[in-house]
Short mmCIF file of C-alpha atoms in Angstrom, two decimals:
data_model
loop_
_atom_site.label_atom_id
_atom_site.label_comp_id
_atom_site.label_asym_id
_atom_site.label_seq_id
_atom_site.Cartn_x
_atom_site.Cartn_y
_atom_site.Cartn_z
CA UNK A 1 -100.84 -24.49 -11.69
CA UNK A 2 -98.54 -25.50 -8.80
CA UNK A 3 -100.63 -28.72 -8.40
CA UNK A 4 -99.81 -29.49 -11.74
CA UNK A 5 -96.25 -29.15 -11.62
CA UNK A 6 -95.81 -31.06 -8.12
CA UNK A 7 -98.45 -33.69 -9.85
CA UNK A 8 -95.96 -33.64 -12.50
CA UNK A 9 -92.81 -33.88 -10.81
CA UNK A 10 -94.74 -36.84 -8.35
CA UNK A 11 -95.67 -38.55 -11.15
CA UNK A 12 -91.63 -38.43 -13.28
CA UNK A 13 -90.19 -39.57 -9.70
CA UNK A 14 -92.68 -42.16 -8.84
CA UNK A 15 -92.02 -43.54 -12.24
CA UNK A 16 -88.65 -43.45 -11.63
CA UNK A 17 -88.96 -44.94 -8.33
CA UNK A 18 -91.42 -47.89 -9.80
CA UNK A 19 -88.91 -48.81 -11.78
CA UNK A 20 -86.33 -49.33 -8.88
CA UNK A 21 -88.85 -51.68 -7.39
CA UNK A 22 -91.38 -48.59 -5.76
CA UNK A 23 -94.90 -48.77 -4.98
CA UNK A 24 -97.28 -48.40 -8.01
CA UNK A 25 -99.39 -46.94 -5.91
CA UNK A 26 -97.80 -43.96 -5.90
CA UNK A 27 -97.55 -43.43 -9.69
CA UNK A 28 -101.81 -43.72 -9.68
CA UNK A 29 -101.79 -41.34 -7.07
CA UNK A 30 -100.03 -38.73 -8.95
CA UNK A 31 -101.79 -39.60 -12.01
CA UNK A 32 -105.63 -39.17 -10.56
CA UNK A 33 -103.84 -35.84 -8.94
CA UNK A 34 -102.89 -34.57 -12.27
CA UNK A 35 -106.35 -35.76 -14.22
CA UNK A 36 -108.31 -34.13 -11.72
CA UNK A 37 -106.23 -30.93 -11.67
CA UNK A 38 -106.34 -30.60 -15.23
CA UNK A 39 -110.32 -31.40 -14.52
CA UNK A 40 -110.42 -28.25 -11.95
CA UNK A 41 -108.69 -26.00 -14.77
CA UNK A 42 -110.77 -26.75 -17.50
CA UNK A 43 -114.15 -26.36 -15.59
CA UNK A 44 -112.92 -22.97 -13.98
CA UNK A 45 -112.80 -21.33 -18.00
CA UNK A 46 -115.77 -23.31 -18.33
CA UNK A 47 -117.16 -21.69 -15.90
CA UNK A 48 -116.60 -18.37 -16.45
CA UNK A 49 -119.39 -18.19 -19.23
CA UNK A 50 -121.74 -19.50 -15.93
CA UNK A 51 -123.55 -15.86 -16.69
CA UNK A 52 -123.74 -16.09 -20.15
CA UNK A 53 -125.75 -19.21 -19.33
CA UNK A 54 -128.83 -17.74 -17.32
CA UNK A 55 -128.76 -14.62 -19.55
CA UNK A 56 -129.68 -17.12 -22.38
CA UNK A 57 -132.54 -17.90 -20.19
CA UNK A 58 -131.75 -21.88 -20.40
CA UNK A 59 -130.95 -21.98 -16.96
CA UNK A 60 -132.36 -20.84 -13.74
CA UNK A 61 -129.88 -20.20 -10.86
CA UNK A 62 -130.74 -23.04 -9.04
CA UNK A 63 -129.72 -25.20 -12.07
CA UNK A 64 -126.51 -23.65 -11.93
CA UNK A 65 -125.70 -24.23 -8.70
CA UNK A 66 -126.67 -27.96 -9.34
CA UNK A 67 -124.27 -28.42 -12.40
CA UNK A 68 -121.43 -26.52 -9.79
CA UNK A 69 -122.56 -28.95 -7.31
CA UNK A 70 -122.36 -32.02 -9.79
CA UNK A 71 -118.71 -31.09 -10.90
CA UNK A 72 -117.09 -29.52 -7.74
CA UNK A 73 -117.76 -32.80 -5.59
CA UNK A 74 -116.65 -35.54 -7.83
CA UNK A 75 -113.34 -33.41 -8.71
CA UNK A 76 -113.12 -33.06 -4.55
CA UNK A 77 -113.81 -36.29 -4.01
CA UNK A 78 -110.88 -37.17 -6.68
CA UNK A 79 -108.26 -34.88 -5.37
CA UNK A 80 -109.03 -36.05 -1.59
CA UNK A 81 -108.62 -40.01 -3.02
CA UNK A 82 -105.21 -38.37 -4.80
CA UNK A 83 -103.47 -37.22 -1.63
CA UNK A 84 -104.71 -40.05 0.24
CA UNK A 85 -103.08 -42.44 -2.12
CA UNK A 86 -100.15 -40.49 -1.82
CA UNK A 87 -100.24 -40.76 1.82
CA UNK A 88 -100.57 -44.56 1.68
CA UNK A 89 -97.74 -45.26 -1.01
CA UNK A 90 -95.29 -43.42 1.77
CA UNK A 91 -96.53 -45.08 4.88
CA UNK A 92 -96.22 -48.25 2.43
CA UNK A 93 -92.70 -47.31 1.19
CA UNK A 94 -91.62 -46.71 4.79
CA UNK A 95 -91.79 -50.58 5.76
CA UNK A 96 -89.26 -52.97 5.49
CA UNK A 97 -89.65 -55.77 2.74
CA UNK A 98 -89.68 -59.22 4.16
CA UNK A 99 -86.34 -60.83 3.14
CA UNK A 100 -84.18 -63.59 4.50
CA UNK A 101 -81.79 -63.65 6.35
CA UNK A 102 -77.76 -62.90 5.11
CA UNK A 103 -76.17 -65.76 4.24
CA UNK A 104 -79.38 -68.08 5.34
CA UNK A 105 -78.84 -70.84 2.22
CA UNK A 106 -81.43 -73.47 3.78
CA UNK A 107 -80.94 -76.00 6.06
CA UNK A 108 -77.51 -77.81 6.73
CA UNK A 109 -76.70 -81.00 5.32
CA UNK A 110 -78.85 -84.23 6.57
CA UNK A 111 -81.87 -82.05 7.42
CA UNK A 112 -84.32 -82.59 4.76
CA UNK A 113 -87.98 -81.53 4.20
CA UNK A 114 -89.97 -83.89 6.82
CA UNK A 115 -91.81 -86.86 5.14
CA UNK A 116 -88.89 -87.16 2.52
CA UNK A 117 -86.32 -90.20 2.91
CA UNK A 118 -83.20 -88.94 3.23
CA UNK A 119 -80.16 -90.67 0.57
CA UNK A 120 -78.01 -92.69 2.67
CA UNK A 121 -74.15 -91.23 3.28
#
């Protein structure tokens, strides 16, 4: 549950952020966090009727531990991609943006764009 709320929060500040000119890849991050967390949830009261299952005699054990398999390492998979996103967008965020210069209005009168004639004075 605390994944969900810091997924949550992530994803209302990164929003917030994006719209102040922030990396978008943050907001994915902290929406594949909180799909995949809600993913985890669901499959663990899914999982609880795992005994029900072989009782019915429609699975053997080693079937079960291949449908655990088959879930647990996409959803790992997702939540490692998550956090690595995350750490991305703040290494990314951490730059400098590439601006010019204060008060750099182009070049000073009589200095034109080579190959150009300039207008006599």
């Amino acid at each position: 549950m605390l994944l969900l709320v810091v997924g949550l929060l992530g994803l209302i500040f990164a929003i917030k952020a994006r719209a102040n000119g922030g990396s978008g890849l943050m907001v994915a991050a902290f929406v594949i966090m909180l799909l995949t967390t809600a993913a985890a949830i669901a499959w663990q009261y899914v999982s609880l009727d795992a005994a029900s299952w072989i009782s019915r005699g429609n699975l053997s054990a080693s079937d079960l531990s291949l449908i655990f398999m088959a879930v647990a390492i996409p959803l790992d998979v997702a939540t490692a991609i998550s956090w690595l996103l995350v750490a991305l967008a703040v290494v990314k965020g951490r730059r400098p943006r590439a601006t010019a210069y204060p008060g750099f209005a182009g070049p000073p009168p009589g200095y034109g764009q080579p190959g150009y004639l300039q207008p006599p004075n």
